[in-house]
PDB file of C-alpha atoms in Angstrom:
ATOM      1  CA  UNK A  85      21.683  14.862 -21.494  1.00 82.00           C
ATOM      2  CA  UNK A  86      20.598  15.428 -18.115  1.00 88.00           C
ATOM      3  CA  UNK A  87      22.175  13.231 -16.987  1.00 89.00           C
ATOM      4  CA  UNK A  88      25.232  14.427 -18.197  1.00 92.00           C
ATOM      5  CA  UNK A  89      24.786  17.439 -16.183  1.00 94.00           C
ATOM      6  CA  UNK A  90      22.890  15.691 -13.723  1.00 96.00           C
ATOM      7  CA  UNK A  91      26.927  13.611 -13.234  1.00 96.00           C
ATOM      8  CA  UNK A  92      29.003  16.479 -13.700  1.00 96.00           C
ATOM      9  CA  UNK A  93      26.977  18.678 -11.224  1.00 96.00           C
ATOM     10  CA  UNK A  94      28.118  15.333  -8.842  1.00 96.00           C
ATOM     11  CA  UNK A  95      31.319  15.121  -9.817  1.00 97.00           C
ATOM     12  CA  UNK A  96      31.834  19.460  -9.195  1.00 97.00           C
ATOM     13  CA  UNK A  97      30.597  18.583  -5.724  1.00 96.00           C
ATOM     14  CA  UNK A  98      27.603  20.866  -6.194  1.00 97.00           C
ATOM     15  CA  UNK A  99      25.413  17.834  -4.707  1.00 97.00           C
ATOM     16  CA  UNK A 100      27.390  18.250  -1.191  1.00 97.00           C
ATOM     17  CA  UNK A 101      27.372  22.623  -1.174  1.00 97.00           C
ATOM     18  CA  UNK A 102      22.888  21.743  -2.327  1.00 97.00           C
ATOM     19  CA  UNK A 103      22.808  19.211   0.554  1.00 97.00           C
ATOM     20  CA  UNK A 104      24.593  21.453   3.542  1.00 97.00           C
ATOM     21  CA  UNK A 105      22.581  24.528   2.436  1.00 97.00           C
ATOM     22  CA  UNK A 106      19.499  22.238   2.975  1.00 97.00           C
ATOM     23  CA  UNK A 107      21.063  20.432   5.931  1.00 97.00           C
ATOM     24  CA  UNK A 108      17.819  21.807   8.797  1.00 96.00           C
ATOM     25  CA  UNK A 109      15.440  20.553   6.104  1.00 97.00           C
ATOM     26  CA  UNK A 110      13.684  17.175   5.882  1.00 97.00           C
ATOM     27  CA  UNK A 111      13.951  15.657   2.225  1.00 97.00           C
ATOM     28  CA  UNK A 112      11.243  13.099   1.813  1.00 98.00           C
ATOM     29  CA  UNK A 113      12.011  10.399  -0.016  1.00 98.00           C
ATOM     30  CA  UNK A 114       8.747   8.054  -2.374  1.00 97.00           C
ATOM     31  CA  UNK A 115      10.128   5.525  -3.414  1.00 98.00           C
ATOM     32  CA  UNK A 116       6.730   2.083  -5.409  1.00 97.00           C
ATOM     33  CA  UNK A 117       8.688  -1.280  -5.747  1.00 98.00           C
ATOM     34  CA  UNK A 118      12.384  -2.705  -5.094  1.00 98.00           C
ATOM     35  CA  UNK A 119      12.602  -5.557  -7.914  1.00 98.00           C
ATOM     36  CA  UNK A 120      15.515  -8.178  -8.236  1.00 97.00           C
ATOM     37  CA  UNK A 121      14.523  -8.713 -12.281  1.00 95.00           C
ATOM     38  CA  UNK A 122      17.756  -7.114 -13.720  1.00 92.00           C
ATOM     39  CA  UNK A 123      15.946  -5.069 -16.844  1.00 92.00           C
ATOM     40  CA  UNK A 124      13.084  -3.047 -16.947  1.00 92.00           C
ATOM     41  CA  UNK A 125       9.311  -5.172 -16.925  1.00 91.00           C
ATOM     42  CA  UNK A 126       7.175  -3.980 -20.397  1.00 90.00           C
ATOM     43  CA  UNK A 127       4.898  -4.014 -17.674  1.00 91.00           C
ATOM     44  CA  UNK A 128       6.924  -0.813 -15.935  1.00 94.00           C
ATOM     45  CA  UNK A 129       7.383   1.168 -18.937  1.00 92.00           C
ATOM     46  CA  UNK A 130       8.464   4.917 -16.454  1.00 91.00           C
ATOM     47  CA  UNK A 131      10.763   2.636 -14.274  1.00 95.00           C
ATOM     48  CA  UNK A 132       9.077   3.067 -10.891  1.00 96.00           C
ATOM     49  CA  UNK A 133      10.705   0.139 -10.145  1.00 98.00           C
ATOM     50  CA  UNK A 134      14.139   0.331  -9.052  1.00 98.00           C
ATOM     51  CA  UNK A 135      16.513  -2.643  -8.823  1.00 97.00           C
ATOM     52  CA  UNK A 136      17.324  -4.378  -6.112  1.00 98.00           C
ATOM     53  CA  UNK A 137      20.729  -3.525  -6.409  1.00 97.00           C
ATOM     54  CA  UNK A 138      20.612  -0.361  -7.208  1.00 98.00           C
ATOM     55  CA  UNK A 139      18.381   0.418  -4.130  1.00 98.00           C
ATOM     56  CA  UNK A 140      21.300  -1.515  -1.696  1.00 98.00           C
ATOM     57  CA  UNK A 141      23.572   0.933  -2.680  1.00 98.00           C
ATOM     58  CA  UNK A 142      20.937   4.426  -2.508  1.00 98.00           C
ATOM     59  CA  UNK A 143      20.845   2.656   1.245  1.00 98.00           C
ATOM     60  CA  UNK A 144      25.053   3.020   1.290  1.00 98.00           C
ATOM     61  CA  UNK A 145      24.660   6.375   0.083  1.00 98.00           C
ATOM     62  CA  UNK A 146      22.379   7.077   2.414  1.00 98.00           C
ATOM     63  CA  UNK A 147      24.297   6.152   5.844  1.00 97.00           C
ATOM     64  CA  UNK A 148      27.194   7.280   4.419  1.00 97.00           C
ATOM     65  CA  UNK A 149      26.258  11.283   3.842  1.00 97.00           C
ATOM     66  CA  UNK A 150      22.863  10.996   5.919  1.00 98.00           C
ATOM     67  CA  UNK A 151      20.235   9.903   9.040  1.00 98.00           C
ATOM     68  CA  UNK A 152      17.435   8.441   7.985  1.00 98.00           C
ATOM     69  CA  UNK A 153      14.624   8.629   9.597  1.00 98.00           C
ATOM     70  CA  UNK A 154      11.168   7.330  10.486  1.00 98.00           C
ATOM     71  CA  UNK A 155       7.523   9.685   9.949  1.00 98.00           C
ATOM     72  CA  UNK A 156       6.393   9.444  12.585  1.00 97.00           C
ATOM     73  CA  UNK A 157       9.621  11.215  14.509  1.00 97.00           C
ATOM     74  CA  UNK A 158       9.318  14.330  11.610  1.00 97.00           C
ATOM     75  CA  UNK A 159       5.138  14.791  12.672  1.00 97.00           C
ATOM     76  CA  UNK A 160       6.566  14.119  16.540  1.00 97.00           C
ATOM     77  CA  UNK A 161       9.267  17.262  16.502  1.00 96.00           C
ATOM     78  CA  UNK A 162       6.709  19.155  13.952  1.00 95.00           C
ATOM     79  CA  UNK A 163       4.413  18.792  17.029  1.00 93.00           C
ATOM     80  CA  UNK A 164       6.298  19.457  19.755  1.00 93.00           C
ATOM     81  CA  UNK A 165       8.440  22.251  18.452  1.00 91.00           C
ATOM     82  CA  UNK A 166      11.533  19.737  18.800  1.00 92.00           C
ATOM     83  CA  UNK A 167      14.725  19.610  16.782  1.00 93.00           C
ATOM     84  CA  UNK A 168      15.778  17.569  13.856  1.00 96.00           C
ATOM     85  CA  UNK A 169      19.558  15.972  13.561  1.00 96.00           C
ATOM     86  CA  UNK A 170      21.264  18.172   9.988  1.00 97.00           C
ATOM     87  CA  UNK A 171      20.742  15.487   6.917  1.00 98.00           C
ATOM     88  CA  UNK A 172      17.990  14.242   7.638  1.00 98.00           C
ATOM     89  CA  UNK A 173      15.259  11.868   5.253  1.00 98.00           C
ATOM     90  CA  UNK A 174      12.013  10.499   5.388  1.00 98.00           C
ATOM     91  CA  UNK A 175      11.578   7.186   3.338  1.00 98.00           C
ATOM     92  CA  UNK A 176       8.045   6.609   1.827  1.00 98.00           C
ATOM     93  CA  UNK A 177       6.788   3.589  -0.340  1.00 98.00           C
ATOM     94  CA  UNK A 178       3.579   4.056  -2.356  1.00 98.00           C
ATOM     95  CA  UNK A 179       1.699   1.710  -3.221  1.00 98.00           C
ATOM     96  CA  UNK A 180       2.674  -1.252  -1.085  1.00 98.00           C
ATOM     97  CA  UNK A 181       3.828  -3.649  -3.346  1.00 98.00           C
ATOM     98  CA  UNK A 182       4.430  -7.375  -2.085  1.00 97.00           C
ATOM     99  CA  UNK A 183       7.902  -6.540  -3.322  1.00 98.00           C
ATOM    100  CA  UNK A 184       8.364  -4.130  -0.598  1.00 98.00           C
ATOM    101  CA  UNK A 185       8.468  -7.299   1.770  1.00 98.00           C
ATOM    102  CA  UNK A 186      11.173  -9.716  -0.336  1.00 98.00           C
ATOM    103  CA  UNK A 187      13.438  -7.145  -1.621  1.00 98.00           C
ATOM    104  CA  UNK A 188      13.407  -4.193  -0.142  1.00 98.00           C
ATOM    105  CA  UNK A 189      12.462  -4.572   3.342  1.00 98.00           C
ATOM    106  CA  UNK A 190      15.264  -7.047   4.259  1.00 98.00           C
ATOM    107  CA  UNK A 191      18.036  -4.300   2.306  1.00 98.00           C
ATOM    108  CA  UNK A 192      16.520  -1.581   5.136  1.00 98.00           C
ATOM    109  CA  UNK A 193      16.841  -4.306   8.355  1.00 98.00           C
ATOM    110  CA  UNK A 194      20.322  -4.811   7.291  1.00 97.00           C
ATOM    111  CA  UNK A 195      20.993  -1.044   7.665  1.00 97.00           C
ATOM    112  CA  UNK A 196      18.542  -0.880  10.741  1.00 96.00           C
ATOM    113  CA  UNK A 197      16.938   1.695   7.896  1.00 98.00           C
ATOM    114  CA  UNK A 198      12.890   3.195   9.764  1.00 98.00           C
ATOM    115  CA  UNK A 199      10.277   3.384   6.065  1.00 98.00           C
ATOM    116  CA  UNK A 200       7.237   4.154   5.997  1.00 98.00           C
ATOM    117  CA  UNK A 201       4.910   2.017   2.939  1.00 98.00           C
ATOM    118  CA  UNK A 202       1.419   3.895   1.709  1.00 98.00           C
ATOM    119  CA  UNK A 203      -1.529   0.788   1.074  1.00 98.00           C
ATOM    120  CA  UNK A 204      -4.455   0.723  -1.224  1.00 98.00           C
ATOM    121  CA  UNK A 205      -5.949  -0.637   1.495  1.00 97.00           C
ATOM    122  CA  UNK A 206      -8.332  -3.007  -0.346  1.00 97.00           C
ATOM    123  CA  UNK A 207      -5.728  -4.375  -2.405  1.00 96.00           C
ATOM    124  CA  UNK A 208      -4.345  -5.269   1.547  1.00 96.00           C
ATOM    125  CA  UNK A 209      -8.051  -6.847   1.774  1.00 93.00           C
ATOM    126  CA  UNK A 210      -8.156  -9.188  -0.969  1.00 90.00           C
ATOM    127  CA  UNK A 211      -8.282 -12.593  -0.055  1.00 82.00           C
ATOM    128  CA  UNK A 212      -5.557 -15.006  -2.567  1.00 76.00           C
ATOM    129  CA  UNK A 213      -5.564 -18.457  -2.959  1.00 67.00           C
ATOM    130  CA  UNK A 214      -2.211 -18.059  -3.846  1.00 75.00           C
ATOM    131  CA  UNK A 215       0.809 -19.888  -1.709  1.00 77.00           C
ATOM    132  CA  UNK A 216       3.000 -17.716  -0.875  1.00 84.00           C
ATOM    133  CA  UNK A 217       6.439 -17.385   0.604  1.00 88.00           C
ATOM    134  CA  UNK A 218       9.719 -14.622   1.195  1.00 92.00           C
ATOM    135  CA  UNK A 219      10.548 -16.008  -1.601  1.00 94.00           C
ATOM    136  CA  UNK A 220      11.206 -12.850  -4.834  1.00 96.00           C
ATOM    137  CA  UNK A 221       8.829 -14.014  -7.963  1.00 95.00           C
ATOM    138  CA  UNK A 222       8.011 -11.428 -10.759  1.00 94.00           C
ATOM    139  CA  UNK A 223       4.638 -11.317  -8.948  1.00 94.00           C
ATOM    140  CA  UNK A 224       5.491  -9.540  -6.628  1.00 96.00           C
ATOM    141  CA  UNK A 225       6.002  -6.675  -8.913  1.00 97.00           C
ATOM    142  CA  UNK A 226       2.399  -6.676  -9.493  1.00 95.00           C
ATOM    143  CA  UNK A 227       0.834  -7.941  -6.187  1.00 96.00           C
ATOM    144  CA  UNK A 228       0.436  -5.818  -2.981  1.00 97.00           C
ATOM    145  CA  UNK A 229       0.773  -6.976   0.742  1.00 97.00           C
ATOM    146  CA  UNK A 230      -1.919  -8.055   2.139  1.00 96.00           C
ATOM    147  CA  UNK A 231      -2.834  -7.340   6.113  1.00 97.00           C
ATOM    148  CA  UNK A 232      -1.503 -10.128   7.423  1.00 96.00           C
ATOM    149  CA  UNK A 233       1.858  -9.921   5.392  1.00 97.00           C
ATOM    150  CA  UNK A 234       1.767  -5.762   7.164  1.00 97.00           C
ATOM    151  CA  UNK A 235       1.124  -6.650  10.514  1.00 97.00           C
ATOM    152  CA  UNK A 236       4.411  -8.853  10.285  1.00 97.00           C
ATOM    153  CA  UNK A 237       6.500  -5.707   8.377  1.00 97.00           C
ATOM    154  CA  UNK A 238       4.843  -4.389  11.543  1.00 96.00           C
ATOM    155  CA  UNK A 239       5.681  -6.530  14.480  1.00 96.00           C
ATOM    156  CA  UNK A 240       9.216  -8.047  12.627  1.00 94.00           C
ATOM    157  CA  UNK A 241      10.813  -3.847  11.270  1.00 94.00           C
ATOM    158  CA  UNK A 242       8.782  -1.547  12.879  1.00 92.00           C
ATOM    159  CA  UNK A 243       7.551  -0.297   9.176  1.00 97.00           C
ATOM    160  CA  UNK A 244       5.574   2.369   9.494  1.00 98.00           C
ATOM    161  CA  UNK A 245       1.896   2.546   7.425  1.00 98.00           C
ATOM    162  CA  UNK A 246      -0.288   4.696   5.993  1.00 98.00           C
ATOM    163  CA  UNK A 247      -2.716   5.653   3.107  1.00 98.00           C
ATOM    164  CA  UNK A 248      -2.929   5.366   0.219  1.00 98.00           C
ATOM    165  CA  UNK A 249      -7.182   5.529  -0.066  1.00 98.00           C
ATOM    166  CA  UNK A 250      -8.896   2.531  -0.692  1.00 97.00           C
ATOM    167  CA  UNK A 251      -8.541   2.543  -4.102  1.00 96.00           C
ATOM    168  CA  UNK A 252      -6.294   5.167  -6.067  1.00 96.00           C
ATOM    169  CA  UNK A 253      -8.488   7.159  -7.958  1.00 95.00           C
ATOM    170  CA  UNK A 254      -7.909  10.664  -8.596  1.00 94.00           C
ATOM    171  CA  UNK A 255      -9.435  12.516  -6.000  1.00 95.00           C
ATOM    172  CA  UNK A 256      -9.116  15.161  -7.589  1.00 94.00           C
ATOM    173  CA  UNK A 257     -11.937  13.334 -10.433  1.00 94.00           C
ATOM    174  CA  UNK A 258     -14.112  12.976  -7.853  1.00 94.00           C
ATOM    175  CA  UNK A 259     -17.271  14.185  -5.660  1.00 94.00           C
ATOM    176  CA  UNK A 260     -16.759  15.561  -2.610  1.00 93.00           C
ATOM    177  CA  UNK A 261     -18.932  12.753  -0.961  1.00 95.00           C
ATOM    178  CA  UNK A 262     -16.235  10.486  -2.828  1.00 96.00           C
ATOM    179  CA  UNK A 263     -13.285  11.457  -1.976  1.00 96.00           C
ATOM    180  CA  UNK A 264     -14.010  11.277   1.372  1.00 96.00           C
ATOM    181  CA  UNK A 265     -15.349   7.344   2.003  1.00 97.00           C
ATOM    182  CA  UNK A 266     -12.095   7.479   0.362  1.00 97.00           C
ATOM    183  CA  UNK A 267      -9.665   8.939   3.082  1.00 98.00           C
ATOM    184  CA  UNK A 268     -12.429   7.591   5.574  1.00 98.00           C
ATOM    185  CA  UNK A 269     -12.673   4.377   4.838  1.00 97.00           C
ATOM    186  CA  UNK A 270      -8.747   3.552   4.106  1.00 98.00           C
ATOM    187  CA  UNK A 271      -8.472   5.550   7.705  1.00 98.00           C
ATOM    188  CA  UNK A 272     -10.578   3.139   9.106  1.00 98.00           C
ATOM    189  CA  UNK A 273      -9.299   0.627   7.681  1.00 97.00           C
ATOM    190  CA  UNK A 274      -5.976   0.653   9.181  1.00 98.00           C
ATOM    191  CA  UNK A 275      -6.905   1.712  12.766  1.00 98.00           C
ATOM    192  CA  UNK A 276      -8.368  -1.695  12.766  1.00 97.00           C
ATOM    193  CA  UNK A 277      -6.276  -3.913  10.856  1.00 97.00           C
ATOM    194  CA  UNK A 278      -2.863  -2.891  12.066  1.00 97.00           C
ATOM    195  CA  UNK A 279      -4.006  -0.963  15.173  1.00 95.00           C
ATOM    196  CA  UNK A 280      -2.138   3.102  13.334  1.00 96.00           C
ATOM    197  CA  UNK A 281      -3.239   5.528  16.085  1.00 94.00           C
ATOM    198  CA  UNK A 282      -2.557   8.149  13.961  1.00 96.00           C
ATOM    199  CA  UNK A 283      -2.300   7.163  10.056  1.00 98.00           C
ATOM    200  CA  UNK A 284      -0.827   9.389   7.543  1.00 98.00           C
ATOM    201  CA  UNK A 285      -1.995   9.821   3.997  1.00 98.00           C
ATOM    202  CA  UNK A 286      -0.449  10.052   0.679  1.00 98.00           C
ATOM    203  CA  UNK A 287      -2.286  11.068  -2.236  1.00 98.00           C
ATOM    204  CA  UNK A 288      -2.762   9.376  -5.296  1.00 96.00           C
ATOM    205  CA  UNK A 289      -0.966  10.394  -8.334  1.00 91.00           C
ATOM    206  CA  UNK A 290      -0.213  13.513  -6.638  1.00 89.00           C
ATOM    207  CA  UNK A 291      -3.259  15.480  -7.163  1.00 91.00           C
ATOM    208  CA  UNK A 292      -4.402  16.907  -4.226  1.00 93.00           C
ATOM    209  CA  UNK A 293      -5.902  21.206  -3.563  1.00 94.00           C
ATOM    210  CA  UNK A 294      -6.445  22.395  -1.162  1.00 94.00           C
ATOM    211  CA  UNK A 295     -10.130  21.182   0.208  1.00 95.00           C
ATOM    212  CA  UNK A 296      -8.303  17.945   0.403  1.00 96.00           C
ATOM    213  CA  UNK A 297      -5.469  18.981   2.685  1.00 96.00           C
ATOM    214  CA  UNK A 298      -8.516  20.062   4.884  1.00 97.00           C
ATOM    215  CA  UNK A 299     -11.066  17.089   4.121  1.00 97.00           C
ATOM    216  CA  UNK A 300      -7.800  14.827   5.422  1.00 97.00           C
ATOM    217  CA  UNK A 301      -6.899  16.877   8.485  1.00 97.00           C
ATOM    218  CA  UNK A 302     -11.040  16.836   9.452  1.00 97.00           C
ATOM    219  CA  UNK A 303     -10.841  13.117   9.073  1.00 98.00           C
ATOM    220  CA  UNK A 304      -8.060  13.202  11.040  1.00 98.00           C
ATOM    221  CA  UNK A 305      -4.831  11.847   9.236  1.00 98.00           C
ATOM    222  CA  UNK A 306      -1.716  12.485  10.995  1.00 98.00           C
ATOM    223  CA  UNK A 307      -0.175  14.589   7.945  1.00 98.00           C
ATOM    224  CA  UNK A 308      -0.782  14.047   3.923  1.00 98.00           C
ATOM    225  CA  UNK A 309       2.486  13.932   1.201  1.00 97.00           C
ATOM    226  CA  UNK A 310       2.664  15.143  -2.213  1.00 95.00           C
ATOM    227  CA  UNK A 311       4.833  13.913  -4.932  1.00 91.00           C
ATOM    228  CA  UNK A 312       6.164  18.343  -4.667  1.00 85.00           C
ATOM    229  CA  UNK A 313      10.482  18.010  -5.163  1.00 74.00           C
ATOM    230  CA  UNK A 314      10.442  20.527  -2.429  1.00 87.00           C
ATOM    231  CA  UNK A 315      12.537  20.028   0.588  1.00 94.00           C
ATOM    232  CA  UNK A 316      10.771  19.837   4.219  1.00 96.00           C
ATOM    233  CA  UNK A 317      10.910  23.046   6.855  1.00 93.00           C
ATOM    234  CA  UNK A 318       9.900  21.992   9.910  1.00 90.00           C
ATOM    235  CA  UNK A 319       7.156  24.218   9.803  1.00 91.00           C
ATOM    236  CA  UNK A 320       6.137  23.355   6.737  1.00 93.00           C
ATOM    237  CA  UNK A 321       2.090  22.640   6.753  1.00 95.00           C
ATOM    238  CA  UNK A 322       1.496  18.819   7.531  1.00 97.00           C
ATOM    239  CA  UNK A 323      -1.240  18.283   4.812  1.00 97.00           C
ATOM    240  CA  UNK A 324       1.121  19.616   1.554  1.00 96.00           C
ATOM    241  CA  UNK A 325       4.353  18.004   3.165  1.00 97.00           C
ATOM    242  CA  UNK A 326       6.757  17.177  -0.257  1.00 96.00           C
ATOM    243  CA  UNK A 327       9.039  14.717  -1.514  1.00 96.00           C
ATOM    244  CA  UNK A 328      11.315  13.450  -3.858  1.00 96.00           C
ATOM    245  CA  UNK A 329      10.430  10.849  -6.466  1.00 96.00           C
ATOM    246  CA  UNK A 330      13.292   8.381  -6.971  1.00 97.00           C
ATOM    247  CA  UNK A 331      13.042   5.723  -9.959  1.00 96.00           C
ATOM    248  CA  UNK A 332      15.132   3.066 -12.107  1.00 96.00           C
ATOM    249  CA  UNK A 333      16.675   5.177 -14.270  1.00 95.00           C
ATOM    250  CA  UNK A 334      18.595   6.699 -10.817  1.00 96.00           C
ATOM    251  CA  UNK A 335      22.453   6.329 -11.397  1.00 96.00           C
ATOM    252  CA  UNK A 336      24.128   7.343  -8.220  1.00 96.00           C
ATOM    253  CA  UNK A 337      24.670  12.078  -9.488  1.00 97.00           C
ATOM    254  CA  UNK A 338      21.113  11.410 -10.315  1.00 97.00           C
ATOM    255  CA  UNK A 339      20.496  10.343  -7.183  1.00 98.00           C
ATOM    256  CA  UNK A 340      22.564  12.789  -5.241  1.00 98.00           C
ATOM    257  CA  UNK A 341      21.464  15.879  -7.092  1.00 97.00           C
ATOM    258  CA  UNK A 342      17.715  14.316  -6.060  1.00 97.00           C
ATOM    259  CA  UNK A 343      17.933  14.023  -2.876  1.00 97.00           C
ATOM    260  CA  UNK A 344      20.732  16.878  -2.120  1.00 97.00           C
ATOM    261  CA  UNK A 345      17.147  19.398  -2.934  1.00 96.00           C
ATOM    262  CA  UNK A 346      19.395  20.584  -5.768  1.00 96.00           C
ATOM    263  CA  UNK A 347      17.313  19.168  -8.504  1.00 93.00           C
ATOM    264  CA  UNK A 348      14.596  21.162  -6.756  1.00 92.00           C
ATOM    265  CA  UNK A 349      16.901  24.230  -6.815  1.00 93.00           C
ATOM    266  CA  UNK A 350      17.250  23.215 -10.746  1.00 91.00           C
ATOM    267  CA  UNK A 351      13.829  23.144 -11.045  1.00 89.00           C
ATOM    268  CA  UNK A 352      12.518  26.012  -9.472  1.00 88.00           C
ATOM    269  CA  UNK A 353      14.932  28.306 -11.161  1.00 89.00           C
ATOM    270  CA  UNK A 354      13.576  26.434 -14.941  1.00 86.00           C
ATOM    271  CA  UNK A 355      10.151  27.095 -13.901  1.00 84.00           C
ATOM    272  CA  UNK A 356      11.203  30.866 -12.786  1.00 83.00           C
ATOM    273  CA  UNK A 357      12.753  31.612 -16.632  1.00 85.00           C
ATOM    274  CA  UNK A 358       9.021  29.759 -18.015  1.00 77.00           C
ATOM    275  CA  UNK A 359       7.623  32.229 -16.163  1.00 74.00           C
ATOM    276  CA  UNK A 360       8.354  34.747 -17.917  1.00 64.00           C
ATOM    277  CA  UNK A 361       7.564  33.451 -21.099  1.00 60.00           C
ATOM    278  CA  UNK A 362       4.841  32.883 -20.880  1.00 50.00           C
ATOM    279  CA  UNK A 363       1.606  34.178 -23.060  1.00 48.00           C
ATOM    280  CA  UNK A 364      -1.854  34.371 -22.725  1.00 45.00           C
ATOM    281  CA  UNK A 365      -3.061  30.883 -20.670  1.00 46.00           C
ATOM    282  CA  UNK A 366      -5.814  28.143 -22.414  1.00 43.00           C
ATOM    283  CA  UNK A 367      -8.436  29.030 -20.848  1.00 37.00           C
ATOM    284  CA  UNK A 368      -8.927  24.675 -20.476  1.00 33.00           C
ATOM    285  CA  UNK A 369      -6.444  23.502 -18.630  1.00 29.00           C
ATOM    286  CA  UNK A 370      -5.463  25.418 -15.492  1.00 30.00           C
ATOM    287  CA  UNK A 371      -2.866  24.994 -13.295  1.00 31.00           C
ATOM    288  CA  UNK A 372      -3.206  24.103  -9.957  1.00 36.00           C
ATOM    289  CA  UNK A 373      -1.432  25.961  -6.944  1.00 37.00           C
ATOM    290  CA  UNK A 374      -0.362  23.821  -5.387  1.00 34.00           C
ATOM    291  CA  UNK A 375       0.684  21.731  -8.831  1.00 35.00           C
ATOM    292  CA  UNK A 376       4.667  20.088  -8.851  1.00 35.00           C
ATOM    293  CA  UNK A 377       6.196  22.458 -10.339  1.00 30.00           C
ATOM    294  CA  UNK A 378       7.929  20.711 -11.881  1.00 35.00           C
ATOM    295  CA  UNK A 379       5.493  19.142 -13.725  1.00 36.00           C
ATOM    296  CA  UNK A 380       4.707  22.736 -15.304  1.00 27.00           C
ATOM    297  CA  UNK A 381       8.554  24.584 -15.765  1.00 29.00           C
ATOM    298  CA  UNK A 382       7.986  20.705 -18.406  1.00 30.00           C
ATOM    299  CA  UNK A 383       4.535  21.972 -19.673  1.00 29.00           C
ATOM    300  CA  UNK A 384       2.679  19.618 -17.810  1.00 32.00           C
ATOM    301  CA  UNK A 385      -0.668  20.792 -15.986  1.00 31.00           C
ATOM    302  CA  UNK A 386      -3.626  18.758 -13.935  1.00 31.00           C
ATOM    303  CA  UNK A 387      -6.766  19.126 -15.879  1.00 32.00           C
ATOM    304  CA  UNK A 388      -9.325  19.980 -12.827  1.00 28.00           C
ATOM    305  CA  UNK A 389     -13.020  18.738 -13.634  1.00 32.00           C
ATOM    306  CA  UNK A 390     -14.825  21.613 -13.906  1.00 25.00           C
TER     307      UNK A 390
END
C-alpha cells in the first residue's frame, strides 16, 4: 500500500513540488551498506544493505536533480553564515561496513559524489589476518573498514569520516560516564588515526537526548546526526541534524518521496492526526522529546531507562 501511494505521488509530480518547497533546506540521507548480492541476505532482514544497481540508479537520480555536497560544507556554511546551493543533499553511511570500499566507493567516484562514513571505531581497530582484496565478497557485508582502508579512501577519494562511537552501544542505556567514554574515545581515535580535525558524530541506533547532545558538543564534535526524517535548515541545531533512512526496499518512487522531503511531510500529518486521538499515556513508556516523529506516528517510542 505504501509503495503504491509513493508511486502515485511520484507519477503526479508531487515529489517535484515537495523538492521545490524544501529547496533551501538540506536533505541528509542515511545509508548503511551497498551490496552486490542479487537477493537480500537472511542476515539483513531489514534491507539495510542496498543493492548496487539500485544504489547506482539512486546516484543517477540525485545527480540529475540535486546538488550533493560534503557534510563539512554544510557545517562551514552554518558556522560562517553563507548560503548553500538550492536542492543540496548530504550522503552519509553508518557503521563503516567494508562494502563501502568495495561497492559504494567506486560508484561514488565515478560520479565524483562526496560522502561521510561514520565508523564504529573499535571495529576499525580490530586486527585481521585475512587477505583482503578490493573486489567485493559476501563477507564484506559483515566486515568493517580498517583504519588503513579508511586512510586510503580519505587520501584517494576525499571521503570524510566521523564517529559512530566505539562500540555502537545505545547511549541512552549507558551511564553518563560510559556514554562520555564512548564519545571521547571514538573522537580521539578519529583524530589520531585519520587526522580528522573536528569529527562529526552519528548517534547509534538513532537514540539521543539533550544531555547527549550537550556531551557531544562538550567533547568537541562538529555536529551530530540523528535518524529523524526532517530536512535541515541552515540554522538547524548542529547536534540534532535530521536524516532520511534509505534501504533496499526503496525503488525510484520511494526514493524520490524520501529525498524530496515529502515522506517527512506525510509523517508530520499522520503524527498530528494520531496525537489528536491519544488518551491516557502508558506510564512505563516515555516518548522521548526528540524521538523521530514517524516512529511516534507508527506507535513506537523509546523506553527511557530510569
